[in-house]
Amino acid sequence: MLGTFKGIPRAVWMLAFGIFFNAVVAFTFLYLFVYLTDERGLTVPQAGVLSGIGGIGLVAGNFTGGWFGDRFGHRRALLCAAVLSGATLVLLPLIPVAALYGLLPLCNYAQGAVRACNSALVAVTVPDAVRRQGFAVMRAASNAGFTVGAPLGALVAGSFSYTAIFVADGVGTLLFALYAARVLPARGRTRQSAPAEHGVWRELRARPAVVVLLVASFFADIVYRQLFSTFPVFLGDHGHTTQVYGWLFAINGGVILLLELPAAAVLRKRSPLAIVGIGLMLVGLGYGLLMLGSGIAIAAAMLMLLTFGEILYKTPANAYVADQAPAHAQGTFQSLYAGVSVSGVVLAPPLGGALYAAAPGLLWPLCTGVAVLAGAAVVGAGRLSAGRGHVGGGAAAGDRLSGGGVAAEGASPGGDVPVEGGPYVGGALPEGGPSAGGALPEGGLSAGGALPKGGLSAGGALPEGETGSPARAAAG
């Protein structure tokens, strides 16, 4: 099984190490809400509004970061976004509260752009045959980093202050940017990328299966992220302590770390859309179990179904979008998927919370129906695509280096040629990324990292992204 990962270029393994290391220190927004209410003295509604604005910035950065990479080079876009993110993180504790309404969304925008640029770098670097495994390595690195980073952030906040974690996160991101700039110097002038023959919307119309996948992922992410908003409230309303919620997620995180890479290897030759569709259906069926009761056994079974669904759908979906992207719009396609894959950060808490408050008995059936229909749509799109043949994208085989990157003759304007021995390292968010839009309830997380009684409020979600435990909560 390990042999299936041998085709991944060294640059991607080094990028994964950078993602892991940066995820370890990227714990800021896990504690944003409590920082705003504690050290900044904001009321809970004020902190909620500010966190929501920051979440919008995160989603916007995911949607557009790859676009900048396509036009100016993914290396340049990554460096600029990492520098902007690090600088704003360091400044956040120093500015007045009024200025936070402008600086926080800018910071989150940069964080989202870094995530999209890292996905684009993996997409253009990894050979087609092992692209799915390459994205799995990236996800595993980010999830592992957040498993370590969340309790480390609690330790720093408890020993010093919440301000200290902003500074540590910002300095760490700036150091990543500096390191990336040194190991990825400009290699002279490179030929400009061939001009796009068609706009992105025309390219999408030529790839209907990608459109179906993006739409399905958008709705599925809103369903999936009820895990971080209404689900803990549901547990609290039925007498379960926050310790139960925490232990469930600890098991979930361990399963993902153990099975993410093996699943990518075993399923590498299977139809990606079929796997994605089954994964989305498992997410829906998991929420369906909550219609049967609220006991610990049911909650554990529900979370395991969501965990298996997450493992199945997130990595293949990311890789499929990369496989289908035209060479001139690889970053843009990655941004489209990155954006829909974090849409629930902003939309899941208010939508799920409002429905749970008005008609709690309808929330889980609706979640089940939406996710199952999304999965069925993706499976159907895969069958139609297989019957008609599909439109592919990316660089031709002759344009790739032995290390998996695009050759200098076809390099982007930024000169982001994957140089063997020169990793792409940036301040990457996890797949899904930490989100200022994922607000903690009143009281937030304690310095020990414990969830407040009753779990998370319906109005706020742990910033997960692609994670499955509070420690990994951030994208993806």
CSV table of C-alpha atoms in Angstrom, one decimal:
chain,number,residue,atom,x,y,z
A,1,MET,CA,0.0,0.0,0.0
A,2,LEU,CA,2.8,2.4,0.8
A,3,GLY,CA,4.1,1.9,-2.7
A,4,THR,CA,1.0,3.8,-4.0
A,5,PHE,CA,2.5,7.0,-2.5
A,6,LYS,CA,5.9,6.7,-4.1
A,7,GLY,CA,4.9,8.8,-7.1
A,8,ILE,CA,4.2,11.8,-5.0
A,9,PRO,CA,7.0,14.4,-5.6
A,10,ARG,CA,9.3,15.3,-2.8
A,11,ALA,CA,8.1,18.9,-3.0
A,12,VAL,CA,4.6,17.8,-2.0
A,13,TRP,CA,5.9,15.8,1.0
A,14,MET,CA,7.8,18.9,2.0
A,15,LEU,CA,4.7,21.0,1.5
A,16,ALA,CA,2.7,18.6,3.7
A,17,PHE,CA,5.3,19.0,6.4
A,18,GLY,CA,4.9,22.8,6.1
A,19,ILE,CA,1.1,22.5,6.3
A,20,PHE,CA,1.5,20.3,9.4
A,21,PHE,CA,3.9,22.7,11.1
A,22,ASN,CA,1.8,25.7,10.4
A,23,ALA,CA,-1.4,24.0,11.5
A,24,VAL,CA,0.2,23.3,14.8
A,25,VAL,CA,0.5,27.1,15.4
A,26,ALA,CA,-2.7,28.1,13.5
A,27,PHE,CA,-4.9,27.9,16.6
A,28,THR,CA,-5.9,31.5,16.7
A,29,PHE,CA,-9.4,31.4,15.5
A,30,LEU,CA,-10.4,28.4,17.6
A,31,TYR,CA,-10.2,30.9,20.5
A,32,LEU,CA,-11.3,34.0,18.7
A,33,PHE,CA,-14.7,34.3,20.3
A,34,VAL,CA,-13.5,33.9,23.8
A,35,TYR,CA,-10.7,36.4,23.1
A,36,LEU,CA,-13.3,39.0,21.8
A,37,THR,CA,-15.6,38.6,24.8
A,38,ASP,CA,-12.8,38.2,27.4
A,39,GLU,CA,-9.8,40.4,26.6
A,40,ARG,CA,-11.6,42.8,24.3
A,41,GLY,CA,-14.7,43.1,26.4
A,42,LEU,CA,-17.2,42.7,23.6
A,43,THR,CA,-20.7,41.4,24.2
A,44,VAL,CA,-21.7,38.0,22.9
A,45,PRO,CA,-23.8,39.5,20.0
A,46,GLN,CA,-21.0,41.9,19.1
A,47,ALA,CA,-18.5,39.1,19.0
A,48,GLY,CA,-20.9,37.0,17.0
A,49,VAL,CA,-21.3,39.7,14.3
A,50,LEU,CA,-17.5,40.3,14.2
A,51,SER,CA,-16.9,36.6,13.9
A,52,GLY,CA,-19.5,36.3,11.1
A,53,ILE,CA,-17.9,39.1,9.1
A,54,GLY,CA,-14.5,37.3,9.5
A,55,GLY,CA,-16.1,34.1,8.2
A,56,ILE,CA,-17.3,35.9,5.1
A,57,GLY,CA,-13.7,37.0,4.5
A,58,LEU,CA,-12.5,33.4,4.9
A,59,VAL,CA,-15.0,32.1,2.3
A,60,ALA,CA,-14.2,34.9,-0.1
A,61,GLY,CA,-10.4,34.1,0.2
A,62,ASN,CA,-11.1,30.5,-0.7
A,63,PHE,CA,-13.2,31.5,-3.7
A,64,THR,CA,-10.6,33.8,-5.2
A,65,GLY,CA,-7.1,32.8,-4.0
A,66,GLY,CA,-6.6,30.3,-6.9
A,67,TRP,CA,-7.6,33.0,-9.4
A,68,PHE,CA,-4.7,35.1,-8.3
A,69,GLY,CA,-2.4,32.1,-8.6
A,70,ASP,CA,-3.5,31.5,-12.2
A,71,ARG,CA,-2.7,35.0,-13.2
A,72,PHE,CA,0.3,35.9,-11.2
A,73,GLY,CA,1.7,32.5,-10.2
A,74,HIS,CA,0.8,30.2,-7.4
A,75,ARG,CA,4.1,30.8,-5.6
A,76,ARG,CA,3.6,34.6,-5.7
A,77,ALA,CA,0.0,34.3,-4.6
A,78,LEU,CA,0.9,32.0,-1.7
A,79,LEU,CA,3.7,34.3,-0.5
A,80,CYS,CA,1.6,37.4,-0.7
A,81,ALA,CA,-1.3,35.8,1.1
A,82,ALA,CA,0.9,34.3,3.8
A,83,VAL,CA,2.6,37.6,4.5
A,84,LEU,CA,-0.7,39.4,4.6
A,85,SER,CA,-2.1,36.8,6.9
A,86,GLY,CA,0.8,36.8,9.3
A,87,ALA,CA,1.1,40.6,9.4
A,88,THR,CA,-2.6,41.1,10.2
A,89,LEU,CA,-2.6,38.4,12.9
A,90,VAL,CA,0.2,40.2,14.7
A,91,LEU,CA,-1.6,43.5,14.4
A,92,LEU,CA,-5.0,42.3,15.5
A,93,PRO,CA,-4.3,42.5,19.3
A,94,LEU,CA,-2.8,46.0,18.9
A,95,ILE,CA,-5.6,47.9,17.1
A,96,PRO,CA,-8.8,49.4,18.5
A,97,VAL,CA,-12.0,47.4,18.5
A,98,ALA,CA,-13.5,49.5,15.7
A,99,ALA,CA,-10.6,48.6,13.4
A,100,LEU,CA,-11.2,44.9,13.9
A,101,TYR,CA,-14.3,45.1,11.6
A,102,GLY,CA,-12.0,45.8,8.7
A,103,LEU,CA,-8.8,44.0,9.7
A,104,LEU,CA,-10.3,40.7,10.8
A,105,PRO,CA,-12.1,39.9,7.5
A,106,LEU,CA,-8.9,40.9,5.6
A,107,CYS,CA,-6.9,38.5,7.8
A,108,ASN,CA,-9.4,35.7,7.2
A,109,TYR,CA,-9.4,36.5,3.5
A,110,ALA,CA,-5.7,35.9,3.4
A,111,GLN,CA,-6.0,32.7,5.3
A,112,GLY,CA,-8.6,31.4,2.8
A,113,ALA,CA,-6.4,32.4,-0.1
A,114,VAL,CA,-3.4,30.5,1.3
A,115,ARG,CA,-5.6,27.4,1.5
A,116,ALA,CA,-6.7,27.7,-2.1
A,117,CYS,CA,-3.1,28.4,-3.3
A,118,ASN,CA,-1.8,25.3,-1.5
A,119,SER,CA,-4.5,23.1,-3.1
A,120,ALA,CA,-3.5,24.6,-6.5
A,121,LEU,CA,0.1,23.9,-5.9
A,122,VAL,CA,-0.7,20.2,-5.1
A,123,ALA,CA,-2.9,20.0,-8.2
A,124,VAL,CA,-0.2,21.3,-10.6
A,125,THR,CA,2.7,19.4,-9.0
A,126,VAL,CA,1.4,15.9,-8.4
A,127,PRO,CA,1.2,13.5,-11.4
A,128,ASP,CA,-2.3,12.6,-12.5
A,129,ALA,CA,-1.9,8.9,-11.4
A,130,VAL,CA,-1.3,9.8,-7.7
A,131,ARG,CA,-3.2,13.1,-7.5
A,132,ARG,CA,-5.8,11.6,-5.1
A,133,GLN,CA,-3.1,10.3,-2.8
A,134,GLY,CA,-1.4,13.8,-2.9
A,135,PHE,CA,-4.5,15.5,-1.7
A,136,ALA,CA,-4.9,12.8,1.0
A,137,VAL,CA,-1.4,13.5,2.2
A,138,MET,CA,-2.2,17.3,2.4
A,139,ARG,CA,-5.4,16.6,4.4
A,140,ALA,CA,-3.7,14.2,6.7
A,141,ALA,CA,-0.9,16.7,7.5
A,142,SER,CA,-3.4,19.5,8.3
A,143,ASN,CA,-5.6,17.3,10.4
A,144,ALA,CA,-2.6,16.0,12.4
A,145,GLY,CA,-1.3,19.5,12.9
A,146,PHE,CA,-4.6,20.7,14.4
A,147,THR,CA,-4.8,17.7,16.6
A,148,VAL,CA,-1.6,18.9,18.2
A,149,GLY,CA,-2.3,22.6,17.8
A,150,ALA,CA,-5.6,23.0,19.6
A,151,PRO,CA,-4.4,21.9,23.0
A,152,LEU,CA,-1.1,23.7,22.5
A,153,GLY,CA,-3.1,26.9,21.9
A,154,ALA,CA,-5.1,26.3,25.1
A,155,LEU,CA,-1.8,25.9,27.0
A,156,VAL,CA,-0.4,29.1,25.6
A,157,ALA,CA,-3.6,31.0,26.4
A,158,GLY,CA,-3.7,29.7,29.9
A,159,SER,CA,0.0,30.3,30.6
A,160,PHE,CA,0.1,33.8,29.0
A,161,SER,CA,-2.9,35.3,27.3
A,162,TYR,CA,-5.1,35.0,24.3
A,163,THR,CA,-3.2,37.9,22.8
A,164,ALA,CA,-0.1,35.7,22.8
A,165,ILE,CA,-1.6,33.1,20.5
A,166,PHE,CA,-2.4,35.8,17.9
A,167,VAL,CA,1.2,36.9,18.0
A,168,ALA,CA,2.6,33.4,17.9
A,169,ASP,CA,0.3,32.5,15.0
A,170,GLY,CA,1.2,35.6,13.1
A,171,VAL,CA,5.0,35.3,13.6
A,172,GLY,CA,4.8,31.6,12.6
A,173,THR,CA,3.0,32.4,9.4
A,174,LEU,CA,5.5,35.1,8.5
A,175,LEU,CA,8.4,32.7,9.1
A,176,PHE,CA,6.7,30.3,6.7
A,177,ALA,CA,6.4,33.0,4.1
A,178,LEU,CA,10.1,33.9,4.6
A,179,TYR,CA,11.2,30.3,4.3
A,180,ALA,CA,9.0,29.7,1.2
A,181,ALA,CA,10.6,32.8,-0.4
A,182,ARG,CA,14.1,31.5,0.3
A,183,VAL,CA,13.6,28.0,-0.9
A,184,LEU,CA,11.5,29.0,-3.9
A,185,PRO,CA,13.6,31.8,-5.5
A,186,ALA,CA,12.5,33.2,-8.9
A,187,ARG,CA,14.2,31.0,-11.6
A,188,GLY,CA,14.6,33.8,-14.1
A,189,ARG,CA,12.0,34.8,-16.6
A,190,THR,CA,9.4,32.2,-17.5
A,191,ARG,CA,7.2,32.1,-20.5
A,192,GLN,CA,3.7,33.5,-19.8
A,193,SER,CA,1.0,30.9,-19.6
A,194,ALA,CA,-0.9,30.4,-22.8
A,195,PRO,CA,-3.9,32.7,-22.8
A,196,ALA,CA,-7.2,31.1,-21.9
A,197,GLU,CA,-9.3,30.3,-25.0
A,198,HIS,CA,-12.5,30.3,-22.9
A,199,GLY,CA,-13.7,32.0,-19.7
A,200,VAL,CA,-14.2,29.9,-16.6
A,201,TRP,CA,-17.9,29.7,-16.9
A,202,ARG,CA,-17.6,28.3,-20.4
A,203,GLU,CA,-15.1,25.8,-19.1
A,204,LEU,CA,-17.6,24.8,-16.4
A,205,ARG,CA,-20.4,24.4,-18.9
A,206,ALA,CA,-18.2,22.0,-20.8
A,207,ARG,CA,-17.8,20.0,-17.6
A,208,PRO,CA,-21.3,19.5,-16.2
A,209,ALA,CA,-20.2,16.8,-13.7
A,210,VAL,CA,-17.9,19.3,-12.1
A,211,VAL,CA,-20.8,21.8,-11.7
A,212,VAL,CA,-23.0,19.1,-10.1
A,213,LEU,CA,-20.1,18.2,-7.7
A,214,LEU,CA,-19.7,21.9,-6.8
A,215,VAL,CA,-23.4,22.4,-6.1
A,216,ALA,CA,-23.7,19.2,-4.2
A,217,SER,CA,-20.7,20.0,-2.1
A,218,PHE,CA,-22.1,23.5,-1.3
A,219,PHE,CA,-25.3,22.0,0.2
A,220,ALA,CA,-23.6,19.0,1.7
A,221,ASP,CA,-21.2,21.3,3.6
A,222,ILE,CA,-24.1,23.2,5.2
A,223,VAL,CA,-25.4,19.8,6.4
A,224,TYR,CA,-22.0,18.5,7.4
A,225,ARG,CA,-21.2,21.5,9.6
A,226,GLN,CA,-24.3,21.1,11.7
A,227,LEU,CA,-21.8,18.8,13.5
A,228,PHE,CA,-20.2,22.0,15.0
A,229,SER,CA,-23.3,24.0,15.7
A,230,THR,CA,-26.7,22.3,16.3
A,231,PHE,CA,-25.4,18.8,17.0
A,232,PRO,CA,-23.7,19.7,20.3
A,233,VAL,CA,-26.7,21.7,21.3
A,234,PHE,CA,-28.9,18.6,20.6
A,235,LEU,CA,-26.6,16.6,22.8
A,236,GLY,CA,-26.8,19.1,25.6
A,237,ASP,CA,-30.6,19.3,25.3
A,238,HIS,CA,-30.7,15.6,25.9
A,239,GLY,CA,-28.6,15.5,29.0
A,240,HIS,CA,-25.2,14.8,27.6
A,241,THR,CA,-22.2,16.7,29.0
A,242,THR,CA,-19.6,18.4,26.9
A,243,GLN,CA,-17.1,15.7,27.9
A,244,VAL,CA,-19.2,13.2,25.8
A,245,TYR,CA,-19.0,15.6,22.9
A,246,GLY,CA,-15.3,15.9,23.3
A,247,TRP,CA,-14.7,12.1,23.5
A,248,LEU,CA,-16.8,11.5,20.4
A,249,PHE,CA,-14.7,13.9,18.5
A,250,ALA,CA,-11.5,12.4,19.8
A,251,ILE,CA,-12.5,9.0,18.4
A,252,ASN,CA,-13.5,10.7,15.2
A,253,GLY,CA,-10.2,12.4,14.8
A,254,GLY,CA,-8.3,9.3,15.5
A,255,VAL,CA,-10.2,7.3,12.9
A,256,ILE,CA,-9.6,10.0,10.3
A,257,LEU,CA,-5.8,10.0,11.0
A,258,LEU,CA,-5.7,6.2,10.8
A,259,LEU,CA,-7.8,5.7,7.7
A,260,GLU,CA,-7.4,8.8,5.5
A,261,LEU,CA,-4.3,7.6,3.7
A,262,PRO,CA,-5.1,3.9,3.5
A,263,ALA,CA,-8.5,4.7,2.0
A,264,ALA,CA,-7.0,6.9,-0.6
A,265,ALA,CA,-4.6,4.1,-1.6
A,266,VAL,CA,-7.2,1.3,-1.6
A,267,LEU,CA,-9.8,3.3,-3.6
A,268,ARG,CA,-7.4,5.0,-6.0
A,269,LYS,CA,-8.6,3.1,-9.0
A,270,ARG,CA,-12.3,3.5,-8.2
A,271,SER,CA,-14.6,6.1,-9.9
A,272,PRO,CA,-14.1,9.3,-7.9
A,273,LEU,CA,-17.6,10.6,-8.3
A,274,ALA,CA,-19.1,7.2,-7.1
A,275,ILE,CA,-16.9,7.4,-4.0
A,276,VAL,CA,-17.8,11.0,-3.4
A,277,GLY,CA,-21.5,10.3,-3.8
A,278,ILE,CA,-21.4,7.4,-1.4
A,279,GLY,CA,-19.5,9.5,1.1
A,280,LEU,CA,-22.2,12.2,0.9
A,281,MET,CA,-24.9,9.7,1.4
A,282,LEU,CA,-23.1,8.3,4.5
A,283,VAL,CA,-23.1,11.8,5.9
A,284,GLY,CA,-26.9,12.0,5.4
A,285,LEU,CA,-27.5,8.6,6.8
A,286,GLY,CA,-25.5,9.6,9.9
A,287,TYR,CA,-27.8,12.5,10.6
A,288,GLY,CA,-30.7,10.1,9.9
A,289,LEU,CA,-29.7,8.0,12.9
A,290,LEU,CA,-30.5,11.0,15.2
A,291,MET,CA,-34.2,10.5,14.3
A,292,LEU,CA,-34.0,7.2,16.3
A,293,GLY,CA,-32.9,8.7,19.5
A,294,SER,CA,-30.3,10.6,21.4
A,295,GLY,CA,-28.4,8.0,23.4
A,296,ILE,CA,-24.6,7.8,23.4
A,297,ALA,CA,-24.6,4.7,21.2
A,298,ILE,CA,-26.7,6.4,18.5
A,299,ALA,CA,-24.5,9.6,18.7
A,300,ALA,CA,-21.4,7.5,18.4
A,301,ALA,CA,-22.8,5.6,15.4
A,302,MET,CA,-23.9,8.8,13.8
A,303,LEU,CA,-20.4,10.3,14.2
A,304,MET,CA,-18.7,7.2,12.8
A,305,LEU,CA,-20.9,7.4,9.7
A,306,LEU,CA,-20.0,11.1,9.2
A,307,THR,CA,-16.4,10.2,9.7
A,308,PHE,CA,-16.4,7.5,7.0
A,309,GLY,CA,-18.4,9.8,4.8
A,310,GLU,CA,-15.8,12.6,5.2
A,311,ILE,CA,-13.0,10.3,4.4
A,312,LEU,CA,-14.7,9.1,1.3
A,313,TYR,CA,-15.9,12.4,-0.2
A,314,LYS,CA,-13.4,15.1,0.6
A,315,THR,CA,-10.2,13.9,-0.9
A,316,PRO,CA,-11.6,12.4,-4.1
A,317,ALA,CA,-13.7,15.5,-4.7
A,318,ASN,CA,-10.7,17.8,-4.4
A,319,ALA,CA,-8.7,15.5,-6.8
A,320,TYR,CA,-11.5,15.2,-9.3
A,321,VAL,CA,-11.8,18.9,-9.6
A,322,ALA,CA,-8.0,19.1,-10.3
A,323,ASP,CA,-8.3,16.3,-12.8
A,324,GLN,CA,-11.0,18.1,-14.8
A,325,ALA,CA,-9.5,21.6,-14.6
A,326,PRO,CA,-8.1,23.2,-17.8
A,327,ALA,CA,-4.4,24.0,-17.4
A,328,HIS,CA,-4.9,27.7,-17.5
A,329,ALA,CA,-7.6,27.6,-14.7
A,330,GLN,CA,-6.3,25.0,-12.3
A,331,GLY,CA,-6.1,27.5,-9.5
A,332,THR,CA,-9.6,28.9,-10.3
A,333,PHE,CA,-11.1,25.5,-10.2
A,334,GLN,CA,-9.4,24.7,-6.9
A,335,SER,CA,-10.7,28.0,-5.5
A,336,LEU,CA,-14.3,27.1,-6.6
A,337,TYR,CA,-14.1,23.8,-4.7
A,338,ALA,CA,-12.3,25.4,-1.8
A,339,GLY,CA,-15.1,28.0,-1.5
A,340,VAL,CA,-18.0,25.7,-1.6
A,341,SER,CA,-16.2,23.3,0.8
A,342,VAL,CA,-16.2,26.0,3.5
A,343,SER,CA,-19.6,27.6,2.7
A,344,GLY,CA,-21.1,25.9,5.7
A,345,VAL,CA,-18.8,27.9,8.0
A,346,VAL,CA,-21.0,30.9,7.4
A,347,LEU,CA,-24.3,29.4,6.5
A,348,ALA,CA,-24.7,26.3,8.7
A,349,PRO,CA,-24.9,28.0,12.1
A,350,PRO,CA,-27.7,30.5,11.3
A,351,LEU,CA,-29.7,28.2,9.1
A,352,GLY,CA,-29.4,25.1,11.3
A,353,GLY,CA,-29.9,27.1,14.4
A,354,ALA,CA,-33.0,28.9,13.2
A,355,LEU,CA,-34.6,25.6,12.1
A,356,TYR,CA,-33.6,23.8,15.3
A,357,ALA,CA,-35.2,26.6,17.4
A,358,ALA,CA,-38.4,26.7,15.3
A,359,ALA,CA,-38.9,23.0,14.6
A,360,PRO,CA,-36.2,20.8,16.1
A,361,GLY,CA,-37.9,17.6,14.8
A,362,LEU,CA,-37.4,18.7,11.2
A,363,LEU,CA,-33.7,19.4,11.3
A,364,TRP,CA,-32.3,15.9,11.1
A,365,PRO,CA,-34.7,14.6,8.4
A,366,LEU,CA,-33.9,17.6,6.3
A,367,CYS,CA,-30.2,17.1,6.8
A,368,THR,CA,-30.6,13.5,5.8
A,369,GLY,CA,-32.6,14.3,2.7
A,370,VAL,CA,-30.3,17.1,1.5
A,371,ALA,CA,-27.1,15.0,1.9
A,372,VAL,CA,-28.5,11.8,0.3
A,373,LEU,CA,-29.9,13.8,-2.6
A,374,ALA,CA,-26.6,15.5,-3.1
A,375,GLY,CA,-24.8,12.2,-3.1
A,376,ALA,CA,-27.3,10.7,-5.5
A,377,ALA,CA,-26.8,13.6,-7.9
A,378,VAL,CA,-23.0,13.2,-7.8
A,379,VAL,CA,-23.3,9.4,-8.5
A,380,GLY,CA,-25.7,10.2,-11.4
A,381,ALA,CA,-23.4,12.8,-12.8
A,382,GLY,CA,-20.5,10.3,-12.7
A,383,ARG,CA,-22.5,7.7,-14.6
A,384,LEU,CA,-23.5,10.3,-17.3
A,385,SER,CA,-20.0,11.5,-17.6
A,386,ALA,CA,-18.6,8.0,-18.0
A,387,GLY,CA,-21.2,7.3,-20.7
A,388,ARG,CA,-20.4,10.4,-22.7
A,389,GLY,CA,-16.7,10.6,-22.0
A,390,HIS,CA,-15.3,13.5,-19.9
A,391,VAL,CA,-13.5,16.7,-20.6
A,392,GLY,CA,-10.1,16.6,-18.9
A,393,GLY,CA,-7.6,19.3,-18.1
A,394,GLY,CA,-4.2,20.0,-16.7
A,395,ALA,CA,-0.8,19.8,-18.3
A,396,ALA,CA,0.0,17.2,-20.9
A,397,ALA,CA,2.4,14.5,-20.0
A,398,GLY,CA,5.2,16.1,-21.9
A,399,ASP,CA,4.8,19.3,-19.9
A,400,ARG,CA,5.5,17.6,-16.6
A,401,LEU,CA,8.9,17.3,-14.8
A,402,SER,CA,10.0,14.0,-13.5
A,403,GLY,CA,9.1,15.4,-10.1
A,404,GLY,CA,5.5,15.9,-11.1
A,405,GLY,CA,5.5,19.6,-11.8
A,406,VAL,CA,4.8,21.6,-14.9
A,407,ALA,CA,8.0,22.2,-16.9
A,408,ALA,CA,9.5,25.7,-17.1
A,409,GLU,CA,8.4,26.2,-20.7
A,410,GLY,CA,4.8,26.1,-19.5
A,411,ALA,CA,5.3,27.6,-16.1
A,412,SER,CA,2.9,30.2,-14.8
A,413,PRO,CA,4.0,33.9,-14.7
A,414,GLY,CA,4.9,33.4,-11.0
A,415,GLY,CA,7.5,30.9,-11.9
A,416,ASP,CA,6.0,28.3,-9.6
A,417,VAL,CA,7.9,25.4,-11.1
A,418,PRO,CA,8.1,22.6,-8.5
A,419,VAL,CA,11.9,22.3,-8.1
A,420,GLU,CA,13.0,19.0,-6.7
A,421,GLY,CA,14.3,19.6,-3.3
A,422,GLY,CA,12.6,23.0,-3.0
A,423,PRO,CA,9.3,22.5,-1.2
A,424,TYR,CA,6.3,24.7,-1.3
A,425,VAL,CA,5.9,25.8,2.2
A,426,GLY,CA,3.3,28.2,3.3
A,427,GLY,CA,1.0,29.1,6.1
A,428,ALA,CA,-1.6,26.7,5.1
A,429,LEU,CA,-5.0,26.3,6.7
A,430,PRO,CA,-6.3,22.8,7.0
A,431,GLU,CA,-8.7,21.5,4.4
A,432,GLY,CA,-11.5,23.6,5.5
A,433,GLY,CA,-9.3,26.0,7.5
A,434,PRO,CA,-9.8,27.7,10.9
A,435,SER,CA,-12.7,30.1,10.6
A,436,ALA,CA,-13.5,33.3,12.4
A,437,GLY,CA,-17.0,32.6,11.2
A,438,GLY,CA,-17.1,29.6,13.5
A,439,ALA,CA,-17.9,31.3,16.8
A,440,LEU,CA,-17.9,29.7,20.2
A,441,PRO,CA,-20.8,30.2,22.5
A,442,GLU,CA,-20.8,32.5,25.4
A,443,GLY,CA,-17.8,31.7,27.5
A,444,GLY,CA,-16.1,30.1,24.6
A,445,LEU,CA,-13.4,27.5,25.2
A,446,SER,CA,-11.7,27.4,28.5
A,447,ALA,CA,-7.9,27.6,28.7
A,448,GLY,CA,-8.0,23.9,29.0
A,449,GLY,CA,-9.8,23.5,25.7
A,450,ALA,CA,-13.1,22.4,27.2
A,451,LEU,CA,-16.4,23.1,25.5
A,452,PRO,CA,-18.9,25.2,27.4
A,453,LYS,CA,-21.9,23.4,28.9
A,454,GLY,CA,-24.5,22.5,26.3
A,455,GLY,CA,-22.0,22.5,23.5
A,456,LEU,CA,-21.8,25.1,20.9
A,457,SER,CA,-24.6,27.6,20.4
A,458,ALA,CA,-26.8,27.3,17.4
A,459,GLY,CA,-25.4,30.5,16.2
A,460,GLY,CA,-21.8,29.5,16.1
A,461,ALA,CA,-19.7,26.6,14.9
A,462,LEU,CA,-16.3,25.3,15.7
A,463,PRO,CA,-14.1,26.4,12.8
A,464,GLU,CA,-13.5,23.0,11.2
A,465,GLY,CA,-13.0,23.1,7.5
A,466,GLU,CA,-11.9,19.5,6.9
A,467,THR,CA,-11.6,18.2,10.4
A,468,GLY,CA,-13.5,15.9,12.6
A,469,SER,CA,-12.5,16.8,16.1
A,470,PRO,CA,-12.4,20.0,18.1
A,471,ALA,CA,-8.6,19.8,18.0
A,472,ARG,CA,-8.7,19.6,14.2
A,473,ALA,CA,-11.6,22.0,13.9
A,474,ALA,CA,-10.8,24.8,11.5
A,475,ALA,CA,-11.8,22.9,6.2
A,476,GLY,CA,-11.9,21.6,4.1
